[in-house]
PDB file of C-alpha atoms in Angstrom:
ATOM      1  CA  UNK W  80     -14.555 -80.330 -50.781  1.00  0.00           C
ATOM      2  CA  UNK W  81     -17.650 -77.829 -50.554  1.00  0.00           C
ATOM      3  CA  UNK W  82     -20.097 -78.027 -52.808  1.00  0.00           C
ATOM      4  CA  UNK W  83     -20.349 -75.876 -56.132  1.00  0.00           C
ATOM      5  CA  UNK W  84     -23.179 -72.743 -56.298  1.00  0.00           C
ATOM      6  CA  UNK W  85     -24.217 -70.871 -58.865  1.00  0.00           C
ATOM      7  CA  UNK W  86     -22.964 -66.812 -59.851  1.00  0.00           C
ATOM      8  CA  UNK W  87     -23.755 -64.368 -61.964  1.00  0.00           C
ATOM      9  CA  UNK W  88     -19.692 -65.422 -62.723  1.00  0.00           C
ATOM     10  CA  UNK W  89     -20.927 -69.745 -63.347  1.00  0.00           C
ATOM     11  CA  UNK W  90     -19.853 -72.631 -61.487  1.00  0.00           C
ATOM     12  CA  UNK W  91     -18.124 -71.818 -57.795  1.00  0.00           C
ATOM     13  CA  UNK W  92     -16.950 -73.191 -54.075  1.00  0.00           C
ATOM     14  CA  UNK W  93     -19.030 -72.405 -51.074  1.00  0.00           C
ATOM     15  CA  UNK W  94     -16.299 -71.147 -48.317  1.00  0.00           C
ATOM     16  CA  UNK W  95     -18.617 -73.018 -45.298  1.00  0.00           C
ATOM     17  CA  UNK W  96     -16.396 -71.278 -43.100  1.00  0.00           C
ATOM     18  CA  UNK W  97     -17.944 -68.745 -43.749  1.00  0.00           C
ATOM     19  CA  UNK W  98     -15.390 -65.819 -43.270  1.00  0.00           C
ATOM     20  CA  UNK W  99     -11.947 -65.287 -42.188  1.00  0.00           C
ATOM     21  CA  UNK W 100     -11.467 -64.579 -38.582  1.00  0.00           C
ATOM     22  CA  UNK W 101      -8.323 -62.661 -37.955  1.00  0.00           C
ATOM     23  CA  UNK W 102      -9.378 -60.885 -41.265  1.00  0.00           C
ATOM     24  CA  UNK W 103      -9.825 -56.925 -39.212  1.00  0.00           C
ATOM     25  CA  UNK W 104      -8.596 -55.376 -35.894  1.00  0.00           C
ATOM     26  CA  UNK W 105     -10.688 -58.596 -34.147  1.00  0.00           C
ATOM     27  CA  UNK W 106      -8.022 -57.200 -31.067  1.00  0.00           C
ATOM     28  CA  UNK W 107     -11.129 -53.973 -31.365  1.00  0.00           C
ATOM     29  CA  UNK W 108     -13.012 -55.119 -27.417  1.00  0.00           C
ATOM     30  CA  UNK W 109     -17.024 -54.847 -28.130  1.00  0.00           C
ATOM     31  CA  UNK W 110     -17.298 -51.762 -27.250  1.00  0.00           C
ATOM     32  CA  UNK W 111     -14.554 -49.798 -28.963  1.00  0.00           C
ATOM     33  CA  UNK W 112     -10.963 -49.203 -27.112  1.00  0.00           C
ATOM     34  CA  UNK W 113     -10.797 -46.532 -23.213  1.00  0.00           C
ATOM     35  CA  UNK W 114     -10.041 -42.973 -24.547  1.00  0.00           C
ATOM     36  CA  UNK W 115      -9.304 -40.133 -22.276  1.00  0.00           C
ATOM     37  CA  UNK W 116     -12.556 -37.199 -21.846  1.00  0.00           C
ATOM     38  CA  UNK W 117     -12.151 -34.493 -20.201  1.00  0.00           C
ATOM     39  CA  UNK W 118     -13.922 -34.357 -17.503  1.00  0.00           C
ATOM     40  CA  UNK W 119     -16.785 -31.297 -16.432  1.00  0.00           C
ATOM     41  CA  UNK W 120     -20.085 -30.390 -13.774  1.00  0.00           C
ATOM     42  CA  UNK W 121     -23.378 -32.247 -14.822  1.00  0.00           C
ATOM     43  CA  UNK W 122     -21.717 -35.256 -17.674  1.00  0.00           C
ATOM     44  CA  UNK W 123     -22.853 -38.353 -16.810  1.00  0.00           C
ATOM     45  CA  UNK W 124     -20.936 -41.184 -16.020  1.00  0.00           C
ATOM     46  CA  UNK W 125     -21.469 -44.520 -15.486  1.00  0.00           C
ATOM     47  CA  UNK W 126     -19.086 -47.433 -13.210  1.00  0.00           C
ATOM     48  CA  UNK W 127     -20.176 -51.104 -15.184  1.00  0.00           C
ATOM     49  CA  UNK W 128     -18.402 -53.432 -12.079  1.00  0.00           C
ATOM     50  CA  UNK W 129     -21.178 -51.913  -9.786  1.00  0.00           C
ATOM     51  CA  UNK W 130     -23.772 -50.109 -12.703  1.00  0.00           C
ATOM     52  CA  UNK W 131     -23.873 -46.765 -10.513  1.00  0.00           C
ATOM     53  CA  UNK W 132     -24.616 -44.362 -13.117  1.00  0.00           C
ATOM     54  CA  UNK W 133     -24.310 -40.313 -11.181  1.00  0.00           C
ATOM     55  CA  UNK W 134     -23.318 -36.975 -12.409  1.00  0.00           C
ATOM     56  CA  UNK W 135     -20.621 -35.293 -12.322  1.00  0.00           C
ATOM     57  CA  UNK W 136     -20.258 -32.524  -8.958  1.00  0.00           C
ATOM     58  CA  UNK W 137     -17.296 -31.975  -7.898  1.00  0.00           C
ATOM     59  CA  UNK W 138     -13.672 -33.401  -8.718  1.00  0.00           C
ATOM     60  CA  UNK W 139     -10.119 -32.767  -7.126  1.00  0.00           C
ATOM     61  CA  UNK W 140      -6.960 -34.636  -6.423  1.00  0.00           C
ATOM     62  CA  UNK W 141      -7.220 -37.321  -8.132  1.00  0.00           C
ATOM     63  CA  UNK W 142     -10.968 -38.919  -7.038  1.00  0.00           C
ATOM     64  CA  UNK W 143     -13.724 -37.417  -8.623  1.00  0.00           C
ATOM     65  CA  UNK W 144     -18.260 -37.199  -6.704  1.00  0.00           C
ATOM     66  CA  UNK W 145     -20.245 -38.484  -9.147  1.00  0.00           C
ATOM     67  CA  UNK W 146     -24.216 -38.039  -8.181  1.00  0.00           C
ATOM     68  CA  UNK W 147     -27.232 -40.172  -9.522  1.00  0.00           C
ATOM     69  CA  UNK W 148     -30.160 -39.309  -9.467  1.00  0.00           C
ATOM     70  CA  UNK W 149     -31.733 -39.960  -5.652  1.00  0.00           C
ATOM     71  CA  UNK W 150     -29.288 -37.201  -4.874  1.00  0.00           C
ATOM     72  CA  UNK W 151     -26.373 -40.268  -3.639  1.00  0.00           C
ATOM     73  CA  UNK W 152     -22.654 -38.825  -4.225  1.00  0.00           C
ATOM     74  CA  UNK W 153     -19.753 -41.027  -4.701  1.00  0.00           C
ATOM     75  CA  UNK W 154     -15.805 -40.712  -4.891  1.00  0.00           C
ATOM     76  CA  UNK W 155     -14.023 -42.597  -7.478  1.00  0.00           C
ATOM     77  CA  UNK W 156     -10.826 -42.247  -8.332  1.00  0.00           C
ATOM     78  CA  UNK W 157      -9.630 -39.739 -11.742  1.00  0.00           C
ATOM     79  CA  UNK W 158      -8.802 -42.942 -14.886  1.00  0.00           C
ATOM     80  CA  UNK W 159      -9.800 -45.878 -16.509  1.00  0.00           C
ATOM     81  CA  UNK W 160     -12.989 -48.045 -15.585  1.00  0.00           C
ATOM     82  CA  UNK W 161     -15.610 -45.130 -17.345  1.00  0.00           C
ATOM     83  CA  UNK W 162     -18.781 -45.359 -19.267  1.00  0.00           C
ATOM     84  CA  UNK W 163     -20.235 -42.207 -21.520  1.00  0.00           C
ATOM     85  CA  UNK W 164     -23.375 -43.539 -22.985  1.00  0.00           C
ATOM     86  CA  UNK W 165     -21.680 -47.079 -23.517  1.00  0.00           C
ATOM     87  CA  UNK W 166     -18.473 -46.368 -24.423  1.00  0.00           C
ATOM     88  CA  UNK W 167     -14.920 -47.247 -22.123  1.00  0.00           C
ATOM     89  CA  UNK W 168     -13.742 -43.923 -21.104  1.00  0.00           C
ATOM     90  CA  UNK W 169      -9.719 -42.314 -19.180  1.00  0.00           C
ATOM     91  CA  UNK W 170     -11.765 -40.027 -17.014  1.00  0.00           C
ATOM     92  CA  UNK W 171      -8.078 -36.874 -16.472  1.00  0.00           C
ATOM     93  CA  UNK W 172      -8.288 -33.637 -14.922  1.00  0.00           C
ATOM     94  CA  UNK W 173      -9.183 -30.716 -16.898  1.00  0.00           C
ATOM     95  CA  UNK W 174      -6.090 -29.080 -17.762  1.00  0.00           C
ATOM     96  CA  UNK W 175      -5.413 -25.455 -15.593  1.00  0.00           C
ATOM     97  CA  UNK W 176      -4.729 -22.516 -17.195  1.00  0.00           C
ATOM     98  CA  UNK W 177      -1.850 -20.368 -16.803  1.00  0.00           C
ATOM     99  CA  UNK W 178      -3.036 -17.367 -14.387  1.00  0.00           C
ATOM    100  CA  UNK W 179      -2.521 -14.486 -16.998  1.00  0.00           C
ATOM    101  CA  UNK W 180       0.503 -12.670 -17.032  1.00  0.00           C
ATOM    102  CA  UNK W 181       0.758  -9.810 -14.502  1.00  0.00           C
ATOM    103  CA  UNK W 182       0.663  -6.378 -16.408  1.00  0.00           C
ATOM    104  CA  UNK W 183       0.184  -4.003 -13.263  1.00  0.00           C
ATOM    105  CA  UNK W 184       0.159  -3.213 -10.132  1.00  0.00           C
ATOM    106  CA  UNK W 185      -2.429  -3.010  -6.611  1.00  0.00           C
ATOM    107  CA  UNK W 186      -1.024   0.628  -6.696  1.00  0.00           C
ATOM    108  CA  UNK W 187      -2.195   0.484 -10.802  1.00  0.00           C
ATOM    109  CA  UNK W 188       1.355   1.337 -12.154  1.00  0.00           C
ATOM    110  CA  UNK W 189       2.490  -0.912 -15.211  1.00  0.00           C
ATOM    111  CA  UNK W 190       3.986  -4.253 -13.097  1.00  0.00           C
ATOM    112  CA  UNK W 191       7.919  -4.803 -14.465  1.00  0.00           C
ATOM    113  CA  UNK W 192       9.116  -8.893 -14.498  1.00  0.00           C
ATOM    114  CA  UNK W 193      12.133 -10.114 -14.086  1.00  0.00           C
ATOM    115  CA  UNK W 194      14.002  -7.480 -12.276  1.00  0.00           C
ATOM    116  CA  UNK W 195      16.700  -8.556 -10.425  1.00  0.00           C
ATOM    117  CA  UNK W 196      16.780  -8.139  -6.770  1.00  0.00           C
ATOM    118  CA  UNK W 197      18.567  -3.927  -5.599  1.00  0.00           C
ATOM    119  CA  UNK W 198      20.617  -3.407  -2.170  1.00  0.00           C
ATOM    120  CA  UNK W 199      18.215  -1.475  -0.580  1.00  0.00           C
ATOM    121  CA  UNK W 200      17.349   2.440  -0.708  1.00  0.00           C
ATOM    122  CA  UNK W 201      18.944   4.612   2.565  1.00  0.00           C
ATOM    123  CA  UNK W 202      16.645   6.051   2.631  1.00  0.00           C
ATOM    124  CA  UNK W 203      13.501   5.096   4.305  1.00  0.00           C
ATOM    125  CA  UNK W 204       8.836   5.326   4.787  1.00  0.00           C
ATOM    126  CA  UNK W 205       7.704   5.653   7.983  1.00  0.00           C
ATOM    127  CA  UNK W 206       4.132   4.706   9.135  1.00  0.00           C
ATOM    128  CA  UNK W 207       2.484   4.482  12.406  1.00  0.00           C
ATOM    129  CA  UNK W 208       1.121   1.744  12.738  1.00  0.00           C
ATOM    130  CA  UNK W 209       1.269  -2.517  11.895  1.00  0.00           C
ATOM    131  CA  UNK W 210      -1.744  -1.734   9.837  1.00  0.00           C
ATOM    132  CA  UNK W 211      -0.496   1.243   8.961  1.00  0.00           C
ATOM    133  CA  UNK W 212       2.408  -1.114   7.028  1.00  0.00           C
ATOM    134  CA  UNK W 213       0.588  -3.966   5.942  1.00  0.00           C
ATOM    135  CA  UNK W 214      -1.548  -1.099   4.258  1.00  0.00           C
ATOM    136  CA  UNK W 215       0.837  -0.137   2.032  1.00  0.00           C
ATOM    137  CA  UNK W 216       2.758  -2.675   1.694  1.00  0.00           C
ATOM    138  CA  UNK W 217      -0.390  -5.089  -0.245  1.00  0.00           C
ATOM    139  CA  UNK W 218      -0.760  -1.301  -2.546  1.00  0.00           C
ATOM    140  CA  UNK W 219       2.464  -0.388  -3.154  1.00  0.00           C
ATOM    141  CA  UNK W 220       4.775  -3.950  -2.198  1.00  0.00           C
ATOM    142  CA  UNK W 221       5.254  -4.206  -5.545  1.00  0.00           C
ATOM    143  CA  UNK W 222       6.232  -0.572  -6.626  1.00  0.00           C
ATOM    144  CA  UNK W 223       8.260  -0.638  -3.368  1.00  0.00           C
ATOM    145  CA  UNK W 224      10.567  -3.737  -4.132  1.00  0.00           C
ATOM    146  CA  UNK W 225      10.787  -2.194  -7.716  1.00  0.00           C
ATOM    147  CA  UNK W 226      12.563   0.681  -6.132  1.00  0.00           C
ATOM    148  CA  UNK W 227      14.501  -0.445  -3.253  1.00  0.00           C
ATOM    149  CA  UNK W 228      12.168   1.091  -0.675  1.00  0.00           C
ATOM    150  CA  UNK W 229      11.345   0.030   2.518  1.00  0.00           C
ATOM    151  CA  UNK W 230       8.393   1.169   4.725  1.00  0.00           C
ATOM    152  CA  UNK W 231       8.862   1.060   8.526  1.00  0.00           C
ATOM    153  CA  UNK W 232       6.448   1.207  10.892  1.00  0.00           C
ATOM    154  CA  UNK W 233       7.336   3.933  14.077  1.00  0.00           C
ATOM    155  CA  UNK W 234       4.074   2.713  17.046  1.00  0.00           C
ATOM    156  CA  UNK W 235       2.900   5.549  17.452  1.00  0.00           C
ATOM    157  CA  UNK W 236       3.661   8.881  16.097  1.00  0.00           C
ATOM    158  CA  UNK W 237       4.573  10.317  19.784  1.00  0.00           C
ATOM    159  CA  UNK W 238       8.767  10.060  19.390  1.00  0.00           C
ATOM    160  CA  UNK W 239       8.785  11.194  15.799  1.00  0.00           C
ATOM    161  CA  UNK W 240      11.117  13.541  17.042  1.00  0.00           C
ATOM    162  CA  UNK W 241      13.291  11.526  17.889  1.00  0.00           C
ATOM    163  CA  UNK W 242      12.972   8.910  15.061  1.00  0.00           C
ATOM    164  CA  UNK W 243      14.092  11.728  12.963  1.00  0.00           C
ATOM    165  CA  UNK W 244      17.007  12.633  14.978  1.00  0.00           C
ATOM    166  CA  UNK W 245      18.245   8.936  14.892  1.00  0.00           C
ATOM    167  CA  UNK W 246      17.879   8.515  11.429  1.00  0.00           C
ATOM    168  CA  UNK W 247      20.348  11.088  10.716  1.00  0.00           C
ATOM    169  CA  UNK W 248      18.557  12.467   7.759  1.00  0.00           C
ATOM    170  CA  UNK W 249      20.320  13.483   5.004  1.00  0.00           C
ATOM    171  CA  UNK W 250      21.204  13.877   0.791  1.00  0.00           C
ATOM    172  CA  UNK W 251      21.067  10.522  -0.659  1.00  0.00           C
ATOM    173  CA  UNK W 252      19.253   9.280   3.406  1.00  0.00           C
ATOM    174  CA  UNK W 253      15.652  10.789   3.360  1.00  0.00           C
ATOM    175  CA  UNK W 254      13.000   9.876   4.922  1.00  0.00           C
ATOM    176  CA  UNK W 255       9.061  10.209   5.193  1.00  0.00           C
ATOM    177  CA  UNK W 256       6.629   9.601   7.565  1.00  0.00           C
ATOM    178  CA  UNK W 257       2.483   9.166   7.209  1.00  0.00           C
ATOM    179  CA  UNK W 258       0.573  10.397  10.002  1.00  0.00           C
ATOM    180  CA  UNK W 259      -2.693   8.415  10.572  1.00  0.00           C
ATOM    181  CA  UNK W 260      -5.495  12.412  11.753  1.00  0.00           C
ATOM    182  CA  UNK W 261      -2.435  15.166  10.250  1.00  0.00           C
ATOM    183  CA  UNK W 262      -5.294  17.671  10.634  1.00  0.00           C
ATOM    184  CA  UNK W 263      -4.619  21.117  11.943  1.00  0.00           C
ATOM    185  CA  UNK W 264      -4.753  21.409  15.814  1.00  0.00           C
ATOM    186  CA  UNK W 265      -5.049  18.212  16.195  1.00  0.00           C
ATOM    187  CA  UNK W 266      -1.882  16.607  18.266  1.00  0.00           C
ATOM    188  CA  UNK W 267      -0.823  14.969  15.152  1.00  0.00           C
ATOM    189  CA  UNK W 268      -0.271  18.298  14.011  1.00  0.00           C
ATOM    190  CA  UNK W 269       1.918  19.813  16.525  1.00  0.00           C
ATOM    191  CA  UNK W 270       4.832  16.991  16.780  1.00  0.00           C
ATOM    192  CA  UNK W 271       4.820  17.107  12.976  1.00  0.00           C
ATOM    193  CA  UNK W 272       5.282  21.052  13.353  1.00  0.00           C
ATOM    194  CA  UNK W 273       8.659  20.249  15.447  1.00  0.00           C
ATOM    195  CA  UNK W 274      10.259  18.996  11.851  1.00  0.00           C
ATOM    196  CA  UNK W 275      12.243  21.168  10.898  1.00  0.00           C
ATOM    197  CA  UNK W 276      14.469  19.461   8.046  1.00  0.00           C
ATOM    198  CA  UNK W 277      15.315  19.501   4.241  1.00  0.00           C
ATOM    199  CA  UNK W 278      15.543  15.990   3.373  1.00  0.00           C
ATOM    200  CA  UNK W 279      12.502  15.057   5.919  1.00  0.00           C
ATOM    201  CA  UNK W 280       8.715  14.840   4.998  1.00  0.00           C
ATOM    202  CA  UNK W 281       5.512  14.015   6.663  1.00  0.00           C
ATOM    203  CA  UNK W 282       2.706  13.907   5.261  1.00  0.00           C
ATOM    204  CA  UNK W 283      -1.090  12.390   6.393  1.00  0.00           C
ATOM    205  CA  UNK W 284      -4.383  11.698   6.104  1.00  0.00           C
ATOM    206  CA  UNK W 285      -7.147  13.118   7.776  1.00  0.00           C
ATOM    207  CA  UNK W 286      -8.608   9.304   9.608  1.00  0.00           C
ATOM    208  CA  UNK W 287      -7.858   9.091  12.714  1.00  0.00           C
ATOM    209  CA  UNK W 288      -7.397   5.267  11.610  1.00  0.00           C
ATOM    210  CA  UNK W 289      -6.030   3.743   8.681  1.00  0.00           C
ATOM    211  CA  UNK W 290      -9.164   1.368   8.971  1.00  0.00           C
ATOM    212  CA  UNK W 291     -11.107   4.616   7.529  1.00  0.00           C
ATOM    213  CA  UNK W 292      -8.520   5.027   4.868  1.00  0.00           C
ATOM    214  CA  UNK W 293     -10.686   2.054   3.185  1.00  0.00           C
ATOM    215  CA  UNK W 294     -13.690   2.767   1.015  1.00  0.00           C
ATOM    216  CA  UNK W 295     -16.628   1.399   3.582  1.00  0.00           C
ATOM    217  CA  UNK W 296     -17.919  -0.116   0.431  1.00  0.00           C
ATOM    218  CA  UNK W 297     -14.795  -3.010   0.070  1.00  0.00           C
ATOM    219  CA  UNK W 298     -15.000  -3.751   3.685  1.00  0.00           C
ATOM    220  CA  UNK W 299     -18.844  -4.317   2.767  1.00  0.00           C
ATOM    221  CA  UNK W 300     -20.382  -1.508   4.686  1.00  0.00           C
ATOM    222  CA  UNK W 301     -22.493   1.687   4.899  1.00  0.00           C
ATOM    223  CA  UNK W 302     -20.395   3.834   7.252  1.00  0.00           C
ATOM    224  CA  UNK W 303     -17.449   4.025   9.063  1.00  0.00           C
ATOM    225  CA  UNK W 304     -18.586   3.932  12.571  1.00  0.00           C
ATOM    226  CA  UNK W 305     -18.160   7.576  14.665  1.00  0.00           C
ATOM    227  CA  UNK W 306     -17.031   6.677  17.768  1.00  0.00           C
ATOM    228  CA  UNK W 307     -17.243   8.987  20.995  1.00  0.00           C
ATOM    229  CA  UNK W 308     -14.072  10.277  21.313  1.00  0.00           C
ATOM    230  CA  UNK W 309     -12.378   9.672  24.575  1.00  0.00           C
ATOM    231  CA  UNK W 310     -13.100   5.145  23.714  1.00  0.00           C
ATOM    232  CA  UNK W 311     -10.743   3.144  22.443  1.00  0.00           C
ATOM    233  CA  UNK W 312     -11.616   3.426  18.236  1.00  0.00           C
ATOM    234  CA  UNK W 313     -11.087   0.086  17.187  1.00  0.00           C
ATOM    235  CA  UNK W 314     -12.576  -2.020  20.059  1.00  0.00           C
ATOM    236  CA  UNK W 315     -15.353   0.677  19.600  1.00  0.00           C
ATOM    237  CA  UNK W 316     -15.794  -0.172  16.145  1.00  0.00           C
ATOM    238  CA  UNK W 317     -16.178  -3.029  16.821  1.00  0.00           C
ATOM    239  CA  UNK W 318     -19.242  -3.582  19.287  1.00  0.00           C
ATOM    240  CA  UNK W 319     -21.091  -1.845  16.698  1.00  0.00           C
ATOM    241  CA  UNK W 320     -20.525  -3.751  13.971  1.00  0.00           C
ATOM    242  CA  UNK W 321     -21.644  -7.011  16.864  1.00  0.00           C
ATOM    243  CA  UNK W 322     -17.706  -7.803  15.950  1.00  0.00           C
ATOM    244  CA  UNK W 323     -16.061 -10.457  19.452  1.00  0.00           C
ATOM    245  CA  UNK W 324     -14.243  -7.330  20.662  1.00  0.00           C
ATOM    246  CA  UNK W 325     -12.691  -8.861  23.848  1.00  0.00           C
ATOM    247  CA  UNK W 326      -8.473  -8.367  23.695  1.00  0.00           C
ATOM    248  CA  UNK W 327      -6.162  -7.688  20.322  1.00  0.00           C
ATOM    249  CA  UNK W 328      -7.483 -10.915  19.303  1.00  0.00           C
ATOM    250  CA  UNK W 329     -10.659  -9.710  18.433  1.00  0.00           C
ATOM    251  CA  UNK W 330      -8.302  -6.269  16.816  1.00  0.00           C
ATOM    252  CA  UNK W 331      -5.814  -8.558  14.800  1.00  0.00           C
ATOM    253  CA  UNK W 332      -9.100 -10.900  13.329  1.00  0.00           C
ATOM    254  CA  UNK W 333     -11.264  -7.826  12.226  1.00  0.00           C
ATOM    255  CA  UNK W 334      -8.035  -6.102  10.733  1.00  0.00           C
ATOM    256  CA  UNK W 335      -6.764  -9.359   8.972  1.00  0.00           C
ATOM    257  CA  UNK W 336     -10.832  -9.701   7.361  1.00  0.00           C
ATOM    258  CA  UNK W 337     -10.762  -5.798   6.187  1.00  0.00           C
ATOM    259  CA  UNK W 338      -6.855  -6.127   4.964  1.00  0.00           C
ATOM    260  CA  UNK W 339      -8.561  -9.403   2.391  1.00  0.00           C
ATOM    261  CA  UNK W 340     -10.687  -6.917   0.674  1.00  0.00           C
ATOM    262  CA  UNK W 341      -8.620  -4.466  -0.670  1.00  0.00           C
ATOM    263  CA  UNK W 342      -6.878  -5.731  -4.366  1.00  0.00           C
ATOM    264  CA  UNK W 343      -6.247  -2.610  -5.645  1.00  0.00           C
ATOM    265  CA  UNK W 344      -5.522   1.035  -5.751  1.00  0.00           C
ATOM    266  CA  UNK W 345      -9.378   1.458  -5.995  1.00  0.00           C
ATOM    267  CA  UNK W 346     -10.782  -0.019  -2.479  1.00  0.00           C
ATOM    268  CA  UNK W 347      -8.505   3.094  -1.080  1.00  0.00           C
ATOM    269  CA  UNK W 348     -10.106   6.803  -0.038  1.00  0.00           C
ATOM    270  CA  UNK W 349      -7.871   9.759  -2.223  1.00  0.00           C
ATOM    271  CA  UNK W 350      -7.015  11.379   0.449  1.00  0.00           C
ATOM    272  CA  UNK W 351      -4.240   8.218   1.731  1.00  0.00           C
ATOM    273  CA  UNK W 352      -3.772   7.518  -2.230  1.00  0.00           C
ATOM    274  CA  UNK W 353      -1.909  11.484  -2.941  1.00  0.00           C
ATOM    275  CA  UNK W 354       0.135  11.193  -0.192  1.00  0.00           C
ATOM    276  CA  UNK W 355       2.028   7.779   0.149  1.00  0.00           C
ATOM    277  CA  UNK W 356       2.068   8.340  -3.949  1.00  0.00           C
ATOM    278  CA  UNK W 357       3.384  11.944  -2.581  1.00  0.00           C
ATOM    279  CA  UNK W 358       6.526   9.905  -0.072  1.00  0.00           C
ATOM    280  CA  UNK W 359       7.226   7.371  -2.866  1.00  0.00           C
ATOM    281  CA  UNK W 360       8.494  10.557  -5.326  1.00  0.00           C
ATOM    282  CA  UNK W 361      10.447  12.152  -2.121  1.00  0.00           C
ATOM    283  CA  UNK W 362      12.313   9.254  -1.266  1.00  0.00           C
ATOM    284  CA  UNK W 363      13.406   8.444  -5.180  1.00  0.00           C
ATOM    285  CA  UNK W 364      14.436  11.509  -5.560  1.00  0.00           C
ATOM    286  CA  UNK W 365      18.234  11.251  -5.863  1.00  0.00           C
TER     287      UNK W 365
END
């Protein structure tokens, strides 16, 4: 039996074995249990097995890059096995925010969701070339799908009278045509004047090419250059800017870059905006 000890309450028995080691949370690790920690740039993390300490600089595809004070970067898998402030943590990537609900289309119209696909209208909008069609799709594509209107390109305006004849426009089968460089005295204006049909509307913008209908500020240039008459316009533009201009592949690459700068109607000149809206109204009238 243990020796007696005197306390304020009289004699008792000393506990020579100390406190009960099983009392309390005896399974708890010395440094605490691992907790989840959402990573962020600048967070200082230690990998205890190697002693490497670094700040989070990036993360993707389940790995994280840590940069130490000497600028050396090491990559580790996201997950447990790290310490922050001497405590074990399980590094997890932040959840991606849900994309904001679209309220307006690129043309500025109110966005409409959950619309069932409909059969395309017999009416059509024709534009001169592929680039025209791609620009119209980029800005008005959502609206045209809602209205079930198809846009096609003619590969030039020279055959417009024959194209109109083959289309056979009539009530419920209207044709809207967008023409480049539709100014008084131009070749385009003379061809357009040949069309005389109440179910066909030919409108145009004053620019030599659809590229010019994009605001220079949106493309990051001061202005579209003036190309001498007789020189191929697109090639002249590329050469003026010092862009590759050897073949059609160079033109296609330049257009891809230019089109990527168009995000909404605000990137287009008013002379084009009004004409496309006019055509959409015309072909959707019942």
